[in-house]
Coordinates of C-alpha atoms in Angstrom, one line a residue:
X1 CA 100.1 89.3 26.7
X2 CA 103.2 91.3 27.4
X3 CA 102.6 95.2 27.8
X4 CA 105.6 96.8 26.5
X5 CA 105.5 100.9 25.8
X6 CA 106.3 101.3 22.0
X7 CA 109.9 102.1 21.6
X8 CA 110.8 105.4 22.8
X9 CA 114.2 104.8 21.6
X10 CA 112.9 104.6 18.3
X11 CA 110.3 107.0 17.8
X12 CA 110.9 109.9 20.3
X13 CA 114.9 110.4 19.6
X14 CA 116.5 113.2 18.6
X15 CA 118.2 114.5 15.5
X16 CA 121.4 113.1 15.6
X17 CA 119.8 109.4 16.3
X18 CA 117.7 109.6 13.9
X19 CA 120.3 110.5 11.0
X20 CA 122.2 107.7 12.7
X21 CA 119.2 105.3 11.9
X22 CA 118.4 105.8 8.7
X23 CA 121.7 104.8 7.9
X24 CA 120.9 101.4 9.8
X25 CA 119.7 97.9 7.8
X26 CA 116.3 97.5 7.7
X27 CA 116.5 94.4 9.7
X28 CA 117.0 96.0 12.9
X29 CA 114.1 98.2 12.3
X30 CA 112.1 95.1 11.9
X31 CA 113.4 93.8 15.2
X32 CA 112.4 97.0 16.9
X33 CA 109.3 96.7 15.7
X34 CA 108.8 93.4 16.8
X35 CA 110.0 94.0 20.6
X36 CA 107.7 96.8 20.4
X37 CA 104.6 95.0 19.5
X38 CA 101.5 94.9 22.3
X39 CA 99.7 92.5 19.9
X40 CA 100.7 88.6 19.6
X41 CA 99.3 88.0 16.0
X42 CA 97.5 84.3 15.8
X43 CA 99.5 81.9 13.2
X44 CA 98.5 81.0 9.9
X45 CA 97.4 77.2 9.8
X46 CA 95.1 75.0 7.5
X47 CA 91.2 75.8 7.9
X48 CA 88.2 75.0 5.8
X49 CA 85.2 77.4 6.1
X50 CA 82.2 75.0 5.8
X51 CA 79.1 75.2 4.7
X52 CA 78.4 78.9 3.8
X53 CA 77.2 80.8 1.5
X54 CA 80.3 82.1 -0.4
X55 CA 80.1 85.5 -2.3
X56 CA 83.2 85.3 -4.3
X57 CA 83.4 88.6 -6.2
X58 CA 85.1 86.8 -9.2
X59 CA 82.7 86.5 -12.1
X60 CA 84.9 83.1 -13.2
X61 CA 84.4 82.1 -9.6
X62 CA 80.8 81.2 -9.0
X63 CA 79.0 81.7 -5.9
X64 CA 77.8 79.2 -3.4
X65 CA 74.8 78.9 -1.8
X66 CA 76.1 76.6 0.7
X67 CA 79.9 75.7 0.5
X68 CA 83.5 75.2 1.6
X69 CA 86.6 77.9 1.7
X70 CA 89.9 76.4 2.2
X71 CA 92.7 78.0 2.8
X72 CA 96.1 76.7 3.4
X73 CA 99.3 79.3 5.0
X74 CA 97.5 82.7 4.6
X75 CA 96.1 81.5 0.9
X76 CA 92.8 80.2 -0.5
X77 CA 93.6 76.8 -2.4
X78 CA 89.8 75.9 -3.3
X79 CA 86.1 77.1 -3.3
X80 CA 84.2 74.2 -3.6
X81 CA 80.6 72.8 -2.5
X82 CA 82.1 69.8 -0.3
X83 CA 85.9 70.0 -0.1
X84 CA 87.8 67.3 1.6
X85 CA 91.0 67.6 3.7
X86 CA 92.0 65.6 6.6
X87 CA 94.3 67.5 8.1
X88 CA 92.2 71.1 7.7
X89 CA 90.5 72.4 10.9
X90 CA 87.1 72.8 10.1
X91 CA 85.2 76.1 11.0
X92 CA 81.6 75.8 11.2
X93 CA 79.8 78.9 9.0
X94 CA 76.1 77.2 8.5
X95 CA 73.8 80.2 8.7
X96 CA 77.0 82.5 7.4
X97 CA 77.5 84.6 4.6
X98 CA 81.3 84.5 3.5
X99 CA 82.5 87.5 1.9
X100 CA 85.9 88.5 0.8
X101 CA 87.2 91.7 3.7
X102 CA 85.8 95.3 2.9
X103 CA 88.8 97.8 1.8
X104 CA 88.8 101.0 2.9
X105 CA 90.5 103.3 0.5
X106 CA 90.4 106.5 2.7
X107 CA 91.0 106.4 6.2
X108 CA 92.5 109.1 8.2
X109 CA 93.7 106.8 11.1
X110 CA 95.5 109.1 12.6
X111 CA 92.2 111.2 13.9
X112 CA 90.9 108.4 15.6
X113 CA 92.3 109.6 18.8
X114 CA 89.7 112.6 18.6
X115 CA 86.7 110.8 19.3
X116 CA 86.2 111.6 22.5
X117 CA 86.3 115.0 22.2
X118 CA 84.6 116.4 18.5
X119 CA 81.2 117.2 18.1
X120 CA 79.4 117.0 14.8
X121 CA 76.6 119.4 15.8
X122 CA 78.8 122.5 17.7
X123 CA 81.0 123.8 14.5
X124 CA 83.5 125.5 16.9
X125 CA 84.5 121.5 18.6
X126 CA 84.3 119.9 15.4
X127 CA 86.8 117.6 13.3
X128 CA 88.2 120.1 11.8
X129 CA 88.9 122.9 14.8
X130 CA 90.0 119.9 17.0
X131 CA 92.0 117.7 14.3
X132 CA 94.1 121.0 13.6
X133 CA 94.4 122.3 17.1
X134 CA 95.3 119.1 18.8
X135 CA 96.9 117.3 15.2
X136 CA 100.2 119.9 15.8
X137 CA 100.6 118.3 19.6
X138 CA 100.8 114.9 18.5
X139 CA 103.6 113.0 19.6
X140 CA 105.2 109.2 17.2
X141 CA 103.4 107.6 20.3
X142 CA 99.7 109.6 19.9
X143 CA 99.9 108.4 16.4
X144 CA 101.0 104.6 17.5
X145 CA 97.8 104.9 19.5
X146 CA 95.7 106.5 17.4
X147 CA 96.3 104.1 14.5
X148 CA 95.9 101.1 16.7
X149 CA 92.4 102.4 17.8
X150 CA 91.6 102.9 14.4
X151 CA 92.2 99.5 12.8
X152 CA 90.4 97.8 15.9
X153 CA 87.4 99.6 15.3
X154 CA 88.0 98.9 10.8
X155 CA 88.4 95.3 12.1
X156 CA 85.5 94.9 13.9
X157 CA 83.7 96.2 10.8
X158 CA 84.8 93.7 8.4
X159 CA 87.8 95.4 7.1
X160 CA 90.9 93.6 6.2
X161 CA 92.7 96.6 4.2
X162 CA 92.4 100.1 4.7
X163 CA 94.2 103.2 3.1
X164 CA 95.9 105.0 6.0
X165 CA 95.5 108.6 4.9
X166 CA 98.1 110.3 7.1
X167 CA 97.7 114.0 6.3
X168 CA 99.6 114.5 9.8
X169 CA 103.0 113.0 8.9
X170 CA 105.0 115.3 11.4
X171 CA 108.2 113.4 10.7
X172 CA 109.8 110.1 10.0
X173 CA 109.3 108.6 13.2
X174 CA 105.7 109.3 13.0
X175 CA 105.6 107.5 10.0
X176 CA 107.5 104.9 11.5
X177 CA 105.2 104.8 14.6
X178 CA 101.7 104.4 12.6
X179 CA 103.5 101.9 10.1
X180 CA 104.6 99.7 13.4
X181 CA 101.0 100.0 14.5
X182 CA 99.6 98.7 10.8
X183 CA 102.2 96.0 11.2
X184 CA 101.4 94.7 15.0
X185 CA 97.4 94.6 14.2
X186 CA 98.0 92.5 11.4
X187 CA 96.1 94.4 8.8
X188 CA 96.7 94.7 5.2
X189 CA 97.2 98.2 3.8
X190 CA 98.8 101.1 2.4
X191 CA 100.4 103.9 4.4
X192 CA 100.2 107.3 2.4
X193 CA 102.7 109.6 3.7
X194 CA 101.5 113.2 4.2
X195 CA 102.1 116.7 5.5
X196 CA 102.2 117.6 9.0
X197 CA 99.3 119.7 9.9
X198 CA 99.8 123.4 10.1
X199 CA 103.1 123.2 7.7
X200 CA 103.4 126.4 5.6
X201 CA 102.1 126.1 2.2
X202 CA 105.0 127.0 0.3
X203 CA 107.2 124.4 2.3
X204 CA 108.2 121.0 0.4
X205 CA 107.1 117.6 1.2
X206 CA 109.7 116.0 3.3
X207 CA 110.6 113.6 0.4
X208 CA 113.9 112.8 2.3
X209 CA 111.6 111.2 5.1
X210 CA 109.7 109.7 2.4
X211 CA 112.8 108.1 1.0
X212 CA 114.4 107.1 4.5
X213 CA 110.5 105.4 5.0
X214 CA 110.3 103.6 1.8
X215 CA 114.3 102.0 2.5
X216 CA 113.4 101.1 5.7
X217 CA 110.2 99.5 5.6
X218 CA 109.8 98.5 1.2
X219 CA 109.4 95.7 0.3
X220 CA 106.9 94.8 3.7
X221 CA 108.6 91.2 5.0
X222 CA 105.0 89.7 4.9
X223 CA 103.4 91.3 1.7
X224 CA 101.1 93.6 3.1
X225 CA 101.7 96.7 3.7
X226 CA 102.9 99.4 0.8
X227 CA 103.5 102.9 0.5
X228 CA 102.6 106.1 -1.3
X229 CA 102.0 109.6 -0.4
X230 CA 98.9 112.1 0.2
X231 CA 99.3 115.5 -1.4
X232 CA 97.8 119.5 0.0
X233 CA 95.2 120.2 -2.2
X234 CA 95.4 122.3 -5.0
X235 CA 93.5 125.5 -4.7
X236 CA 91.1 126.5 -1.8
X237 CA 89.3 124.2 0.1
X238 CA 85.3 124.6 0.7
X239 CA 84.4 122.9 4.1
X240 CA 85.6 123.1 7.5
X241 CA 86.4 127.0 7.1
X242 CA 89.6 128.5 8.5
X243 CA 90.5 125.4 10.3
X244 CA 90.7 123.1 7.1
X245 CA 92.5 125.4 5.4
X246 CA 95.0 126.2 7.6
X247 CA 95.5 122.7 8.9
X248 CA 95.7 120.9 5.3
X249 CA 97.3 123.3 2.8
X250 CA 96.4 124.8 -0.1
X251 CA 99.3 124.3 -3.3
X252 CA 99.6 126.2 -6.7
X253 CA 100.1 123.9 -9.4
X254 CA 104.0 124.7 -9.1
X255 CA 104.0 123.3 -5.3
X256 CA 101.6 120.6 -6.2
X257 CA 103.8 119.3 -9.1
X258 CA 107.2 119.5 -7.0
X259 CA 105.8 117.5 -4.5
X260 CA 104.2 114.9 -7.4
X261 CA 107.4 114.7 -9.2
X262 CA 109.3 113.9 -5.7
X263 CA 107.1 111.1 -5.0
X264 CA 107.0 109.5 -8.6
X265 CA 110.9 109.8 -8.7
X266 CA 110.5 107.3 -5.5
X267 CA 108.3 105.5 -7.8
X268 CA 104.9 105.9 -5.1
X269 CA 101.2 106.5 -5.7
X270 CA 99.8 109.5 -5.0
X271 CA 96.3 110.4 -3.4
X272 CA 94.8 114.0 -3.0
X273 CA 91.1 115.4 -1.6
X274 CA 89.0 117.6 -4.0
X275 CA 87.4 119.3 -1.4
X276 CA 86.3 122.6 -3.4
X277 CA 86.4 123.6 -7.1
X278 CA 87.6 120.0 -9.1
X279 CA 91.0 120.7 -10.4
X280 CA 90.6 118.3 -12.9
X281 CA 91.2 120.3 -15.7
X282 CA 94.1 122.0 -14.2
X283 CA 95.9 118.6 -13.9
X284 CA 95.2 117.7 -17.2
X285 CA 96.8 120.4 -18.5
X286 CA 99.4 120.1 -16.3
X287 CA 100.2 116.8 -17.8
X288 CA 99.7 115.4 -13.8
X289 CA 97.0 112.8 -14.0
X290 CA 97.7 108.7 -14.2
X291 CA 96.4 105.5 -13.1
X292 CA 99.6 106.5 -10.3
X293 CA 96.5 109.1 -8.5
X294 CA 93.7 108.5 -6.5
X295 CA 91.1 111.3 -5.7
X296 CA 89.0 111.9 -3.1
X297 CA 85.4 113.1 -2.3
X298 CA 83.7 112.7 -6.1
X299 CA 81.4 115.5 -6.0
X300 CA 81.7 118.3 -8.5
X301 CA 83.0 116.7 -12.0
X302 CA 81.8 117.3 -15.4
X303 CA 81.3 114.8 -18.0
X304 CA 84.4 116.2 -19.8
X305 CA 86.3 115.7 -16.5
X306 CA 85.1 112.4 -15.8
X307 CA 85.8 111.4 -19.6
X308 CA 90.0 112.2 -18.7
X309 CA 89.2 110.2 -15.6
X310 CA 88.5 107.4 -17.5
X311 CA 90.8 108.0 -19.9
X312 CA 94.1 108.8 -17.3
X313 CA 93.0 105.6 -15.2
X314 CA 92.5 107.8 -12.1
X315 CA 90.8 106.4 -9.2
X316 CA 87.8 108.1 -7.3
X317 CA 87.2 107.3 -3.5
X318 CA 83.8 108.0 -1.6
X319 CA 82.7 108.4 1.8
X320 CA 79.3 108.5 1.7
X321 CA 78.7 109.3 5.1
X322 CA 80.8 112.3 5.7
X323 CA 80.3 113.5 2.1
X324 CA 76.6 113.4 2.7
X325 CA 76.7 115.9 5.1
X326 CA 78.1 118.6 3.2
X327 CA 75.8 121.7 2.0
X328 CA 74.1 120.8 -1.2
X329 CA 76.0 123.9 -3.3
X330 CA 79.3 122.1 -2.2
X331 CA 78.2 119.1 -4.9
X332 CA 76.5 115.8 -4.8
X333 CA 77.6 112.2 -4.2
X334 CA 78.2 111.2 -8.1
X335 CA 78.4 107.6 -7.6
X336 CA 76.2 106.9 -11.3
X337 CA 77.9 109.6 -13.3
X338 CA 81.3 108.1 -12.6
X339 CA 80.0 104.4 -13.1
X340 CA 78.2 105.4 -16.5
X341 CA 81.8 106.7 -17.3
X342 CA 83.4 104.1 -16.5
X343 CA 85.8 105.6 -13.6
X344 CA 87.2 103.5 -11.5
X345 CA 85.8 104.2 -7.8
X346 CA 85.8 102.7 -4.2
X347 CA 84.3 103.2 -1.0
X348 CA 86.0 104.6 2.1
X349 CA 85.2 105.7 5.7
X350 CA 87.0 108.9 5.7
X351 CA 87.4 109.0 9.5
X352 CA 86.2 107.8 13.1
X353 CA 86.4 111.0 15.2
X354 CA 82.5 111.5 14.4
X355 CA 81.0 108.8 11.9
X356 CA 81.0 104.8 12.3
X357 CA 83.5 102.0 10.8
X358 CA 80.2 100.3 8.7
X359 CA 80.7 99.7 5.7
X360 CA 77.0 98.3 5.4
X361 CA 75.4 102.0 6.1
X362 CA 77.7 103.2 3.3
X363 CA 76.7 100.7 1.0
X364 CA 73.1 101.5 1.7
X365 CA 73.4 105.3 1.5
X366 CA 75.0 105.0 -1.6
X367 CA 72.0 103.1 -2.8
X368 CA 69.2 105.2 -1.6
X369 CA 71.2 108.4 -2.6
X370 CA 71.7 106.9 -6.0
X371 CA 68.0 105.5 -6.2
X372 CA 67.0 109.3 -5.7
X373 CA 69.1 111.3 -7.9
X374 CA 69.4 108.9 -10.9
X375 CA 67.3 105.7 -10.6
X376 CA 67.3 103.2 -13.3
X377 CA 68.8 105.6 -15.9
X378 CA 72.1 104.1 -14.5
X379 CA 71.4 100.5 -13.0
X380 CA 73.2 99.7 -9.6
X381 CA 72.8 96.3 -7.9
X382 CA 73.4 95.4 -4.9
X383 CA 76.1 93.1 -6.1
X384 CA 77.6 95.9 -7.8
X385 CA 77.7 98.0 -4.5
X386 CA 79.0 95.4 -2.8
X387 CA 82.4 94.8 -5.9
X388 CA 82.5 98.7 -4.8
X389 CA 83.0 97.7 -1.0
X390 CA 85.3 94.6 -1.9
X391 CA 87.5 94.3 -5.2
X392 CA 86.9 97.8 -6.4
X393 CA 88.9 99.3 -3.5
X394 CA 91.5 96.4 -4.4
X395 CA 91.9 97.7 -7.8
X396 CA 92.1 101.4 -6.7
X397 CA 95.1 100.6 -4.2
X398 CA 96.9 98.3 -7.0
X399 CA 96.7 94.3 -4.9
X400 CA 93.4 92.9 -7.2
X401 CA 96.1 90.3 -7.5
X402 CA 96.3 89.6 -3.8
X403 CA 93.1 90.7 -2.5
X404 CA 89.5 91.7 -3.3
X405 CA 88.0 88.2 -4.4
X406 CA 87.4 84.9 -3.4
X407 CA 89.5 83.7 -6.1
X408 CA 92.1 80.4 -5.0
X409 CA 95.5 81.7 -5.2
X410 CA 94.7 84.9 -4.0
X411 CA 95.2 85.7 -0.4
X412 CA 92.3 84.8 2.3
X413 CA 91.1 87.8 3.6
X414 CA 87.3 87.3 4.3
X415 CA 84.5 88.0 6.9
X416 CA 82.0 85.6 7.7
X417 CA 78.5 87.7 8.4
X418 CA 75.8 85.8 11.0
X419 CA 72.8 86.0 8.2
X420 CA 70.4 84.3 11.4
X421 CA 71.0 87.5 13.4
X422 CA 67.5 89.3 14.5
X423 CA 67.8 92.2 12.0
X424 CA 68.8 89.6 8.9
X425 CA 66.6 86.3 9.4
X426 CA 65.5 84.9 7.4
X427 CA 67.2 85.6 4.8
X428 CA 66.4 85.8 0.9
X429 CA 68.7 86.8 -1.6
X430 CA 72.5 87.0 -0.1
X431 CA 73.0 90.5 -1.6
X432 CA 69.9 91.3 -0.4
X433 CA 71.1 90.7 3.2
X434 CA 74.3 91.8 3.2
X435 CA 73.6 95.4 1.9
X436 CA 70.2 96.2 2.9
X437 CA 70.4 94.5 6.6
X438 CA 73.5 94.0 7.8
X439 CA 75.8 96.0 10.1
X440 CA 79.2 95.0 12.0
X441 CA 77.2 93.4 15.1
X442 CA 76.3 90.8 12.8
X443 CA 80.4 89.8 11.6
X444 CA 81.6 86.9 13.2
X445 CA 84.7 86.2 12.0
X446 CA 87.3 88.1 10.2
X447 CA 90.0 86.8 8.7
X448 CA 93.4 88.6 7.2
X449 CA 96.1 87.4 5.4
X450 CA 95.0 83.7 7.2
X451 CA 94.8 84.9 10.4
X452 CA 91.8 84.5 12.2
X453 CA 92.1 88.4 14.0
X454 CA 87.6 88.2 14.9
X455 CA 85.8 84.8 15.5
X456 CA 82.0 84.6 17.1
X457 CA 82.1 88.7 17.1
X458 CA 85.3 88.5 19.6
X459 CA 88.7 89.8 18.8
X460 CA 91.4 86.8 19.0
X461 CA 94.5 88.7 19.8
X462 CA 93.8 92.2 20.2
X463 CA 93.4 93.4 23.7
X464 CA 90.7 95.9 23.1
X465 CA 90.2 97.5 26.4
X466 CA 93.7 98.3 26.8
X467 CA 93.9 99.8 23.3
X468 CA 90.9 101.9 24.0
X469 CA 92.2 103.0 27.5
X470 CA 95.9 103.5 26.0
X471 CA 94.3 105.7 23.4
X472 CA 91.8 107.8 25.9
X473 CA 94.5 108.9 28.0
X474 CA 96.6 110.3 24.8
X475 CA 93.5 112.1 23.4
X476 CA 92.8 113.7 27.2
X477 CA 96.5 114.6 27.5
X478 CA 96.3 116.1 24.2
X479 CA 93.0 118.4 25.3
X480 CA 94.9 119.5 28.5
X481 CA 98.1 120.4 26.9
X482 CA 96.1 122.3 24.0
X483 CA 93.9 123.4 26.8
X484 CA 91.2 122.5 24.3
X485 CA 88.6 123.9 24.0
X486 CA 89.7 127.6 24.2

């Protein structure tokens, strides 16, 4: 593998070279990008999945309890119990589940890099004291890394497309740099533009970088990446004190609304936390709300407010594990409210600086949380959690057409899970197994867009160990230049 440093050129020039490039064709960014890349990404070919126990996810698909997957140049042409073709290499998946690729719709990739220094139980070196200290350091390059770290650890989990919240957008060529990094690792996925941390409140988004990023990079060559922003909050937040409110912004519904109407004018979806009082009914009056907005952290709505939900097409997203922690007066996980509503919602991780990539415990938290605040008065199956892990978070980010199903013509992005593991054999029911025992050790293979990126738990491309070390030493040059902690 060649070890190149990302382009310096590119992401660390000044002013002038910058104007100069956004003036430049889009091929040539595409080039950079390439030369750039530490990650040689493996081809698509012609593979059959045999002999596994296929969860499609697609009611007019049915499931398999033991069957083929083929897949042909990054698509699936047939689900079938025996499929024949010649010319196919076969992968052996007797004892596996197959399962289309979790998708993350909330993922601050960019805080990755932090791991090795927050603490979940000392308040004063937590996410939200480091992530604003340390987030106004960040270099294109700390970004590269962080996002690189990020996806590795999403991939190994069994995602093949994650929402890359990037509240920390501190300019185009940090955009550029954690777009390059979605591109060399392969992954499917949207990149929301965002705010740099510790920008004044009254400042604009910097929709002129949005614009530059969406001319430079829109349509994505290989179909799968897209673009949209993440918006300040509107009104005070209520967690992380001082820190989060500094770091992220706080908008009135003027700011918020010049901001909105920047990025709709660009034609892009917007996403925003509602990490204090909801502001649903201020956007509704506001005339702000459309199946164009995703919100965050679905903890404090009223039936009236999840009624407009349902009515505007607005998305929810939940990360179980983070928004577990939160004091009980801050709100509840409303997973059944929203459901009986019939709001669309999705799962997400939220971040990696002090929680795990696992999909599985969120599935299962939801569950058991669900089980004890509402019970059978809303019914959840496992199946249904697992639609919430899989297509749902397809439909929130707009590609059910691509991804989210097992569905021939779609595109293949799918994990294989080992169901004779310790902690899973033997297994019953498949849903059974996949959300009440499972966790990443068990995923075998993991495949996006056709590419094989994960096969028998080991990463095909990706060199891990240099992406780990690569983004160790840009968190601990970040702590000594902060001089973090204080």
């Amino acid at each position: 593998m060649t070890h190149t440093n990302i382009s310096r050129r590119r992401v660390l020039k000044g002013a002038a070279a910058a104007a100069a490039a956004a003036m430049a064709p889009r091929a040539i960014f595409a080039q950079q990008a390439s030369r750039a890349s530490r990650t040689s990404l493996p081809a698509r070919g012609e593979l059959v999945i045999r002999n596994a126990t296929v969860l499609t996810m697609d009611p007019a698909v049915p499931d398999l309890a033991s069957g083929d997957v083929h897949v042909r140049d990054g698509a699936i042409v047939a689900i079938e119990r025996r499929i024949e073709a010649p010319r196919a290499q076969p992968l052996d998946a007797a004892g596996m589940i197959c399962i289309p690729g979790f998708i993350d719709t909330h993922f601050h990739l960019w805080t990755s890099l932090f791991r090795p220094l927050v603490r979940a139980d000392l308040p004063a070196q937590g996410y939200f004291p480091v992530t604003a200290r340390l987030g106004a350091l960040m270099s294109a390059e700390d970004s590269y890394h962080a996002v690189r770290l990020g996806i590795t650890d999403a991939v190994a989990g069994g995602f093949t497309t994650v929402h890359n919240w990037a509240h920390n957008t501190r300019s185009p060529e940090h955009a550029e740099a954690e777009l390059s990094a979605m591109r060399d690792m392969g992954i499917r996925g949207r990149f929301a533009y965002g705010t740099p941390v510790g920008l004044a409140e009254d400042a604009p988004m910097d929709l002129a970088g949005v614009a530059r990023i969406k001319k430079q990079w829109m349509p994505d060559r290989e179909g799968l990446l897209t673009l949209g922003i993440c918006s300040r909050n509107l009104g005070a937040l209520t967690i992380g004190g001082g820190a989060a409110s500094a770091s992220r912004g706080n908008l009135t519904l003027e700011q918020l609304k010049r901001d909105w109407d920047g990025a709709r004018a660009l034609g892009l979806p917007i996403t925003m936390h509602t990490s204090g009082a909801s502001p649903i009914m201020e956007l509704e009056r506001a005339g702000l709300l459309g199946p164009d907005v995703q919100l965050v952290h679905p903890l404090l709505t009223t039936p009236e407010e999840r009624n407009i939900l349902k009515a505007r097409g607005v998305s929810y997203s939940s990360a179980p594990q983070l928004e577990a922690r939160r004091a009980a007066q801050l709100g509840e996980i409303q997973l059944g409210e929203l459901l009986e509503a019939g709001v669309k919602v999705s799962l997400s991780t939220d971040h990696v600086a002090s929680t795990s990539c696992d999909a599985f415990s969120a599935m299962r938290m939801l569950f058991a949380l669900h089980s004890h605040r509402i019970g059978a008065r809303v019914p959840l199956t496992l199946k249904r959690l697992l639609q919430l892990a899989t297509l749902d978070g397809a439909v929130d980010l707009g590609i059910a057409e691509r991804a989210g199903s097992l569905t021939p013509g779609k595109r293949a992005d799918l994990v294989l899970v080992r169901a004779t593991d310790v902690n899973m054999a033997p297994a019953g029911d498949p849903y059974e197994a996949i959300v009440s025992f499972a966790h990443p050790g068990n995923i075998d293979t993991v495949m996006v867009d056709g590419r094989v990126l994960r096969r028998g738990s080991k990463f095909t491309a990706y060199d891990h160990p240099r992406i780990v070390a690569e983004a160790r030493d840009a968190a601990l040059a970040l702590r000594d230049k902060a001089k973090w902690p204080l």
